[in-house]
């Protein structure tokens, strides 16, 4: 019986396919109540002189059995690893999955260009609130309550003294109140007017204000800096035209046209055949505004400008309907990746 047992064990191990089966066999043969342990116990029934030979035979059987179990366990571990490696195999030759790329909104793209041009000329970026005091939006900009110029900007009033800002110019006031010259800032932001929505109007749109105040700043600085800005934005061959304009907070004031970036002045649908497009308003900051902000207009002078970011963006990309900028239709926006 002892002789056949190892053969029996090897056959059983061969057939065992799972960890559980292996464990069962281990209990069956090597466990405390297992068959080999039982053989050892049988030794008691043998005559004294036969016991040593019997004992060493059983021990030899136990070691052989243990070896067989160890070999089987090793073999099962290797097989499991093999299986896992096969299951986790990657085919590195498969084509990758494309990740769709997002993009900045065209308004943000153009804003960043504008910002980089001005910060490159030493301007800083400052921001102000969209809900603004009437005082900053109008009064300190030389637009008193009964001034007809208020009609130029159809205003959302929050209360008698508070408005939703109609332009970014109140940030000029806030900056001059807070800082000593030299002041060189641009102020980007949303502005609001009670316009009905159509292809060229939106009750909310975006402006970038500029302000440069120091001793001895002249209209020549205004022309130089704004000309340089427009050439950087639309290309070196851009032609500019400064036309007399009117704003209560600047004197003299000008409206600036730039040659159409799409047709280079020849005339196309984007510029309605004119070749030139109005891009911004500007002027020398009115002495009354400088004074209202606590600075001496005899000592300091400067210029301000305000540009419509939506308009700049539309010109740059030949967009003919402002609503496209606000509807967030991905079919439109994905063209700007
Ligand atoms: N605030 C003016 C507007 O919204 C633009 C402007 C700003 C003009 C600064 C001159 C100087 O129309």
Tab-separated table of C-alpha atoms and ligand atoms in Angstrom:
chain	number	residue	atom	x	y	z
A	1	UNK	CA	0.000	0.000	0.000
A	2	UNK	CA	2.816	2.330	0.942
A	3	UNK	CA	4.501	1.663	-2.418
A	4	UNK	CA	1.480	2.523	-4.506
A	5	UNK	CA	0.582	5.620	-2.514
A	6	UNK	CA	3.114	7.918	-4.204
A	7	UNK	CA	1.904	6.800	-7.608
A	8	UNK	CA	-1.639	7.507	-6.503
A	9	UNK	CA	-0.643	10.974	-5.204
A	10	UNK	CA	1.136	11.869	-8.442
A	11	UNK	CA	-1.879	10.841	-10.482
A	12	UNK	CA	-4.226	12.834	-8.245
A	13	UNK	CA	-1.985	15.915	-8.484
A	14	UNK	CA	-1.839	15.564	-12.245
A	15	UNK	CA	-5.622	15.663	-12.374
A	16	UNK	CA	-6.025	18.573	-9.915
A	17	UNK	CA	-6.919	21.723	-11.806
A	18	UNK	CA	-7.680	24.295	-9.109
A	19	UNK	CA	-6.161	25.633	-5.918
A	20	UNK	CA	-9.103	24.149	-4.019
A	21	UNK	CA	-8.505	20.665	-5.443
A	22	UNK	CA	-4.843	20.935	-4.523
A	23	UNK	CA	-5.721	21.987	-0.980
A	24	UNK	CA	-8.134	19.062	-0.632
A	25	UNK	CA	-5.437	16.614	-1.684
A	26	UNK	CA	-2.998	18.167	0.746
A	27	UNK	CA	-5.464	17.582	3.587
A	28	UNK	CA	-6.201	14.078	2.353
A	29	UNK	CA	-2.555	12.943	2.365
A	30	UNK	CA	-0.500	15.293	4.490
A	31	UNK	CA	-3.125	16.677	6.913
A	32	UNK	CA	-3.246	15.822	10.619
A	33	UNK	CA	-5.774	13.114	9.914
A	34	UNK	CA	-4.342	12.426	6.482
A	35	UNK	CA	-3.304	9.074	5.059
A	36	UNK	CA	0.452	9.496	5.442
A	37	UNK	CA	0.054	10.696	9.011
A	38	UNK	CA	-2.156	7.631	9.530
A	39	UNK	CA	0.604	5.344	8.256
A	40	UNK	CA	2.920	6.836	10.851
A	41	UNK	CA	0.374	6.150	13.561
A	42	UNK	CA	0.145	2.506	12.460
A	43	UNK	CA	3.739	2.097	13.614
A	44	UNK	CA	2.417	1.438	17.165
A	45	UNK	CA	1.006	-1.886	16.016
A	46	UNK	CA	4.345	-3.176	14.706
A	47	UNK	CA	6.903	-5.197	16.662
A	48	UNK	CA	9.694	-3.044	18.082
A	49	UNK	CA	12.400	-4.263	15.635
A	50	UNK	CA	10.391	-3.451	12.498
A	51	UNK	CA	9.591	0.107	13.605
A	52	UNK	CA	12.809	1.934	12.462
A	53	UNK	CA	12.688	0.565	8.909
A	54	UNK	CA	8.939	1.270	8.692
A	55	UNK	CA	9.418	4.788	10.087
A	56	UNK	CA	12.070	5.740	7.584
A	57	UNK	CA	9.951	4.400	4.710
A	58	UNK	CA	7.002	6.539	5.804
A	59	UNK	CA	9.286	9.555	6.185
A	60	UNK	CA	10.699	8.992	2.714
A	61	UNK	CA	7.164	8.787	1.363
A	62	UNK	CA	6.221	12.027	3.181
A	63	UNK	CA	9.194	13.899	1.637
A	64	UNK	CA	8.421	12.565	-1.821
A	65	UNK	CA	4.818	13.592	-1.406
A	66	UNK	CA	5.778	17.066	-0.155
A	67	UNK	CA	8.061	17.521	-3.135
A	68	UNK	CA	5.303	16.474	-5.510
A	69	UNK	CA	2.894	18.967	-3.908
A	70	UNK	CA	5.502	21.755	-4.065
A	71	UNK	CA	6.191	21.026	-7.726
A	72	UNK	CA	2.474	21.087	-8.513
A	73	UNK	CA	1.993	24.389	-6.654
A	74	UNK	CA	4.914	25.901	-8.553
A	75	UNK	CA	3.520	24.688	-11.838
A	76	UNK	CA	0.077	26.127	-11.085
A	77	UNK	CA	1.581	29.495	-10.159
A	78	UNK	CA	3.519	29.620	-13.417
A	79	UNK	CA	0.398	28.691	-15.380
A	80	UNK	CA	-1.617	31.430	-13.636
A	81	UNK	CA	1.053	34.006	-14.465
A	82	UNK	CA	1.146	32.821	-18.041
A	83	UNK	CA	-2.611	33.217	-18.274
A	84	UNK	CA	-2.560	36.715	-16.798
A	85	UNK	CA	0.176	37.832	-19.169
A	86	UNK	CA	-1.817	36.521	-22.102
A	87	UNK	CA	-4.982	38.253	-20.883
A	88	UNK	CA	-3.255	41.587	-20.285
A	89	UNK	CA	-1.337	41.618	-23.528
A	90	UNK	CA	-1.464	44.966	-25.335
A	91	UNK	CA	-1.404	45.286	-29.047
A	92	UNK	CA	0.760	48.340	-29.394
A	93	UNK	CA	0.242	48.366	-33.145
A	94	UNK	CA	-3.463	49.254	-32.821
A	95	UNK	CA	-4.278	52.815	-33.925
A	96	UNK	CA	-4.722	55.289	-31.026
A	97	UNK	CA	-7.980	56.903	-30.035
A	98	UNK	CA	-7.996	60.605	-30.890
A	99	UNK	CA	-8.845	62.942	-27.992
A	100	UNK	CA	-10.994	65.812	-29.230
A	101	UNK	CA	-9.182	69.108	-28.707
A	102	UNK	CA	-10.922	72.027	-27.078
A	103	UNK	CA	-10.089	75.587	-28.036
A	104	UNK	CA	-10.316	79.084	-26.700
A	105	UNK	CA	-13.413	81.014	-27.706
A	106	UNK	CA	-12.543	83.364	-30.595
A	107	UNK	CA	-13.239	86.349	-28.329
A	108	UNK	CA	-10.657	85.030	-25.886
A	109	UNK	CA	-8.181	84.372	-28.667
A	110	UNK	CA	-8.433	87.935	-29.935
A	111	UNK	CA	-8.443	89.326	-26.380
A	112	UNK	CA	-5.183	87.515	-25.668
A	113	UNK	CA	-3.620	88.975	-28.794
A	114	UNK	CA	-4.732	92.466	-27.782
A	115	UNK	CA	-3.503	91.923	-24.235
A	116	UNK	CA	-0.117	90.627	-25.358
A	117	UNK	CA	0.441	93.583	-27.674
A	118	UNK	CA	-0.309	96.103	-24.926
A	119	UNK	CA	1.506	94.318	-22.118
A	120	UNK	CA	4.441	94.158	-24.542
A	121	UNK	CA	4.324	97.978	-24.585
A	122	UNK	CA	4.334	98.198	-20.778
A	123	UNK	CA	0.586	98.260	-20.062
A	124	UNK	CA	-0.883	96.373	-17.110
A	125	UNK	CA	-4.242	94.615	-17.018
A	126	UNK	CA	-6.798	95.814	-14.451
A	127	UNK	CA	-10.452	94.944	-14.046
A	128	UNK	CA	-13.495	96.600	-12.531
A	129	UNK	CA	-17.040	95.603	-11.540
A	130	UNK	CA	-19.836	95.109	-14.063
A	131	UNK	CA	-22.405	96.605	-11.687
A	132	UNK	CA	-21.111	100.116	-11.306
A	133	UNK	CA	-21.865	103.424	-9.626
A	134	UNK	CA	-23.509	105.969	-11.895
A	135	UNK	CA	-20.818	108.302	-10.585
A	136	UNK	CA	-18.005	106.228	-12.131
A	137	UNK	CA	-19.870	105.159	-15.256
A	138	UNK	CA	-21.030	108.692	-16.097
A	139	UNK	CA	-20.571	111.599	-13.728
A	140	UNK	CA	-16.834	111.540	-13.144
A	141	UNK	CA	-16.418	110.927	-16.875
A	142	UNK	CA	-17.909	114.366	-17.469
A	143	UNK	CA	-21.401	113.084	-18.203
A	144	UNK	CA	-23.747	114.738	-15.661
A	145	UNK	CA	-27.268	113.408	-15.081
A	146	UNK	CA	-29.044	115.657	-17.595
A	147	UNK	CA	-26.281	115.447	-20.212
A	148	UNK	CA	-27.543	114.488	-23.669
A	149	UNK	CA	-24.532	112.202	-24.076
A	150	UNK	CA	-26.294	109.713	-21.781
A	151	UNK	CA	-28.574	108.978	-24.705
A	152	UNK	CA	-25.552	107.665	-26.621
A	153	UNK	CA	-25.479	104.711	-24.283
A	154	UNK	CA	-28.801	103.062	-23.500
A	155	UNK	CA	-28.386	102.133	-19.906
A	156	UNK	CA	-29.688	99.392	-17.647
A	157	UNK	CA	-30.315	101.123	-14.329
A	158	UNK	CA	-30.179	99.015	-11.181
A	159	UNK	CA	-31.203	101.979	-9.047
A	160	UNK	CA	-30.927	105.722	-9.411
A	161	UNK	CA	-27.227	105.621	-8.514
A	162	UNK	CA	-26.235	102.211	-9.760
A	163	UNK	CA	-26.054	100.955	-13.338
A	164	UNK	CA	-24.807	97.930	-15.186
A	165	UNK	CA	-21.775	99.502	-16.819
A	166	UNK	CA	-22.299	100.692	-20.365
A	167	UNK	CA	-18.589	100.798	-21.113
A	168	UNK	CA	-15.255	99.954	-19.497
A	169	UNK	CA	-14.377	103.637	-19.007
A	170	UNK	CA	-15.339	103.619	-15.288
A	171	UNK	CA	-12.251	101.470	-14.727
A	172	UNK	CA	-10.230	104.522	-15.860
A	173	UNK	CA	-11.750	106.493	-13.008
A	174	UNK	CA	-11.152	103.745	-10.476
A	175	UNK	CA	-7.531	103.429	-11.602
A	176	UNK	CA	-6.779	107.152	-11.424
A	177	UNK	CA	-8.408	107.374	-7.973
A	178	UNK	CA	-6.204	104.565	-6.707
A	179	UNK	CA	-2.838	105.073	-8.415
A	180	UNK	CA	-0.358	107.854	-8.977
A	181	UNK	CA	0.864	108.318	-12.560
A	182	UNK	CA	2.585	107.019	-14.556
A	183	UNK	CA	-0.496	104.928	-15.336
A	184	UNK	CA	-0.552	102.509	-18.253
A	185	UNK	CA	-3.427	100.062	-18.082
A	186	UNK	CA	-5.836	98.125	-20.226
A	187	UNK	CA	-9.190	97.116	-18.766
A	188	UNK	CA	-11.036	94.252	-20.471
A	189	UNK	CA	-14.588	93.299	-19.647
A	190	UNK	CA	-18.252	92.857	-20.424
A	191	UNK	CA	-20.454	95.889	-20.926
A	192	UNK	CA	-24.224	96.174	-21.245
A	193	UNK	CA	-26.660	98.287	-23.224
A	194	UNK	CA	-30.411	98.009	-23.724
A	195	UNK	CA	-30.087	96.992	-27.362
A	196	UNK	CA	-32.260	94.401	-29.027
A	197	UNK	CA	-30.406	91.419	-30.402
A	198	UNK	CA	-29.694	91.419	-34.127
A	199	UNK	CA	-26.753	90.653	-36.392
A	200	UNK	CA	-24.816	93.720	-35.226
A	201	UNK	CA	-26.228	94.371	-31.729
A	202	UNK	CA	-26.160	92.498	-28.470
A	203	UNK	CA	-27.209	93.726	-25.013
A	204	UNK	CA	-23.916	92.360	-23.733
A	205	UNK	CA	-20.620	92.736	-25.490
A	206	UNK	CA	-16.934	93.133	-24.691
A	207	UNK	CA	-14.645	96.122	-24.580
A	208	UNK	CA	-11.021	96.734	-23.851
A	209	UNK	CA	-10.317	100.132	-22.364
A	210	UNK	CA	-6.876	101.700	-22.414
A	211	UNK	CA	-5.477	104.541	-20.309
A	212	UNK	CA	-2.087	106.206	-20.362
A	213	UNK	CA	-1.492	109.090	-17.939
A	214	UNK	CA	1.840	110.724	-17.235
A	215	UNK	CA	3.626	114.042	-17.499
A	216	UNK	CA	3.806	115.219	-21.098
A	217	UNK	CA	1.707	112.555	-22.854
A	218	UNK	CA	0.478	113.970	-26.170
A	219	UNK	CA	-1.779	113.107	-29.084
A	220	UNK	CA	1.379	111.961	-30.901
A	221	UNK	CA	1.766	109.200	-28.266
A	222	UNK	CA	-1.862	108.232	-28.813
A	223	UNK	CA	-1.384	108.003	-32.569
A	224	UNK	CA	1.904	106.162	-32.272
A	225	UNK	CA	0.733	103.563	-29.800
A	226	UNK	CA	-2.673	102.886	-31.365
A	227	UNK	CA	-1.171	102.751	-34.868
A	228	UNK	CA	1.444	100.283	-33.680
A	229	UNK	CA	-1.254	98.239	-31.950
A	230	UNK	CA	-3.377	97.968	-35.095
A	231	UNK	CA	-0.401	97.049	-37.281
A	232	UNK	CA	0.598	94.348	-34.809
A	233	UNK	CA	-2.976	93.038	-34.722
A	234	UNK	CA	-3.870	93.179	-38.419
A	235	UNK	CA	-0.457	93.152	-40.095
A	236	UNK	CA	2.260	95.674	-40.902
A	237	UNK	CA	0.570	96.936	-44.067
A	238	UNK	CA	-2.514	98.092	-42.112
A	239	UNK	CA	-3.519	101.659	-42.850
A	240	UNK	CA	-5.186	103.724	-40.117
A	241	UNK	CA	-7.364	106.794	-40.275
A	242	UNK	CA	-8.032	109.076	-37.289
A	243	UNK	CA	-11.320	110.924	-37.756
A	244	UNK	CA	-12.547	113.657	-35.393
A	245	UNK	CA	-15.065	112.235	-32.943
A	246	UNK	CA	-16.873	113.154	-29.782
A	247	UNK	CA	-16.769	111.659	-26.294
A	248	UNK	CA	-17.544	113.762	-23.211
A	249	UNK	CA	-14.529	112.333	-21.386
A	250	UNK	CA	-11.901	113.031	-24.045
A	251	UNK	CA	-10.887	116.221	-25.823
A	252	UNK	CA	-9.965	116.134	-28.615
A	253	UNK	CA	-11.598	112.817	-29.471
A	254	UNK	CA	-11.162	110.574	-32.473
A	255	UNK	CA	-12.664	107.507	-34.064
A	256	UNK	CA	-10.125	105.238	-35.644
A	257	UNK	CA	-10.601	103.196	-38.807
A	258	UNK	CA	-8.253	100.462	-39.908
A	259	UNK	CA	-7.968	99.010	-43.395
A	260	UNK	CA	-10.031	95.835	-43.626
A	261	UNK	CA	-7.930	92.858	-42.573
A	262	UNK	CA	-9.669	90.610	-45.098
A	263	UNK	CA	-9.455	92.653	-48.323
A	264	UNK	CA	-6.611	95.018	-47.299
A	265	UNK	CA	-8.637	98.086	-48.215
A	266	UNK	CA	-9.980	96.913	-51.597
A	267	UNK	CA	-13.544	96.533	-50.343
A	268	UNK	CA	-15.320	93.277	-49.522
A	269	UNK	CA	-18.554	92.111	-47.847
A	270	UNK	CA	-16.890	92.200	-44.386
A	271	UNK	CA	-16.217	95.941	-44.650
A	272	UNK	CA	-19.370	96.516	-46.727
A	273	UNK	CA	-17.192	97.563	-49.638
A	274	UNK	CA	-15.633	100.463	-47.736
A	275	UNK	CA	-12.138	99.004	-47.391
A	276	UNK	CA	-11.874	100.629	-43.955
A	277	UNK	CA	-13.603	99.607	-40.713
A	278	UNK	CA	-14.099	101.625	-37.556
A	279	UNK	CA	-12.278	99.811	-34.768
A	280	UNK	CA	-12.054	102.077	-31.734
A	281	UNK	CA	-12.786	105.392	-30.056
A	282	UNK	CA	-10.125	107.422	-28.331
A	283	UNK	CA	-8.927	110.840	-27.288
A	284	UNK	CA	-6.925	112.900	-24.831
A	285	UNK	CA	-8.440	112.449	-21.362
A	286	UNK	CA	-10.531	115.536	-20.601
A	287	UNK	CA	-8.897	117.803	-17.964
A	288	UNK	CA	-12.155	117.687	-16.012
A	289	UNK	CA	-11.902	113.914	-15.737
A	290	UNK	CA	-8.271	114.099	-14.620
A	291	UNK	CA	-9.243	116.679	-12.026
A	292	UNK	CA	-12.297	114.747	-10.810
A	293	UNK	CA	-9.979	111.812	-10.148
A	294	UNK	CA	-7.783	113.929	-7.911
A	295	UNK	CA	-4.906	114.598	-10.304
A	296	UNK	CA	-3.657	118.004	-11.465
A	297	UNK	CA	-4.419	118.443	-15.191
A	298	UNK	CA	-1.713	121.129	-15.340
A	299	UNK	CA	0.829	118.435	-14.460
A	300	UNK	CA	-0.618	115.299	-15.976
A	301	UNK	CA	-2.096	114.498	-19.346
A	302	UNK	CA	-2.868	111.326	-21.169
A	303	UNK	CA	-4.991	109.442	-23.582
A	304	UNK	CA	-7.696	106.828	-23.385
A	305	UNK	CA	-9.240	104.483	-25.877
A	306	UNK	CA	-12.012	101.959	-25.966
A	307	UNK	CA	-12.252	99.158	-28.439
A	308	UNK	CA	-15.013	96.690	-29.114
A	309	UNK	CA	-13.586	93.212	-28.846
A	310	UNK	CA	-16.563	91.649	-30.629
A	311	UNK	CA	-16.087	93.933	-33.585
A	312	UNK	CA	-12.347	93.250	-33.703
A	313	UNK	CA	-13.028	89.523	-33.596
A	314	UNK	CA	-15.663	89.706	-36.319
A	315	UNK	CA	-13.334	91.675	-38.571
A	316	UNK	CA	-10.461	89.321	-37.960
A	317	UNK	CA	-12.449	86.205	-38.857
A	318	UNK	CA	-14.945	87.662	-41.313
A	319	UNK	CA	-17.871	86.875	-38.990
A	320	UNK	CA	-20.932	88.793	-40.097
A	321	UNK	CA	-23.326	88.019	-37.245
A	322	UNK	CA	-22.432	88.908	-33.645
A	323	UNK	CA	-24.931	86.348	-32.345
A	324	UNK	CA	-22.560	83.570	-33.374
A	325	UNK	CA	-20.186	84.742	-30.654
A	326	UNK	CA	-22.785	84.194	-27.934
A	327	UNK	CA	-24.774	81.147	-28.984
A	328	UNK	CA	-21.958	78.724	-28.173
A	329	UNK	CA	-22.772	76.419	-31.065
A	330	UNK	CA	-19.893	73.930	-31.154
A	331	UNK	CA	-20.165	73.608	-34.931
A	332	UNK	CA	-19.212	77.274	-35.113
A	333	UNK	CA	-16.699	77.293	-32.259
A	334	UNK	CA	-14.820	74.174	-33.388
A	335	UNK	CA	-13.604	76.124	-36.413
A	336	UNK	CA	-11.313	78.101	-34.126
A	337	UNK	CA	-9.217	75.172	-32.895
B	1	LIG	N1	-16.221	104.459	-23.678
B	1	LIG	C1	-16.365	104.733	-25.081
B	1	LIG	C2	-17.537	103.906	-25.638
B	1	LIG	O1	-17.918	102.969	-25.038
B	1	LIG	C3	-15.122	104.441	-25.845
B	1	LIG	C4	-13.981	105.337	-25.473
B	1	LIG	C5	-13.137	105.009	-24.441
B	1	LIG	C6	-13.742	106.497	-26.182
B	1	LIG	C7	-12.093	105.825	-24.111
B	1	LIG	C8	-12.708	107.327	-25.846
B	1	LIG	C9	-11.872	106.979	-24.820
B	1	LIG	O2	-18.069	104.210	-26.687
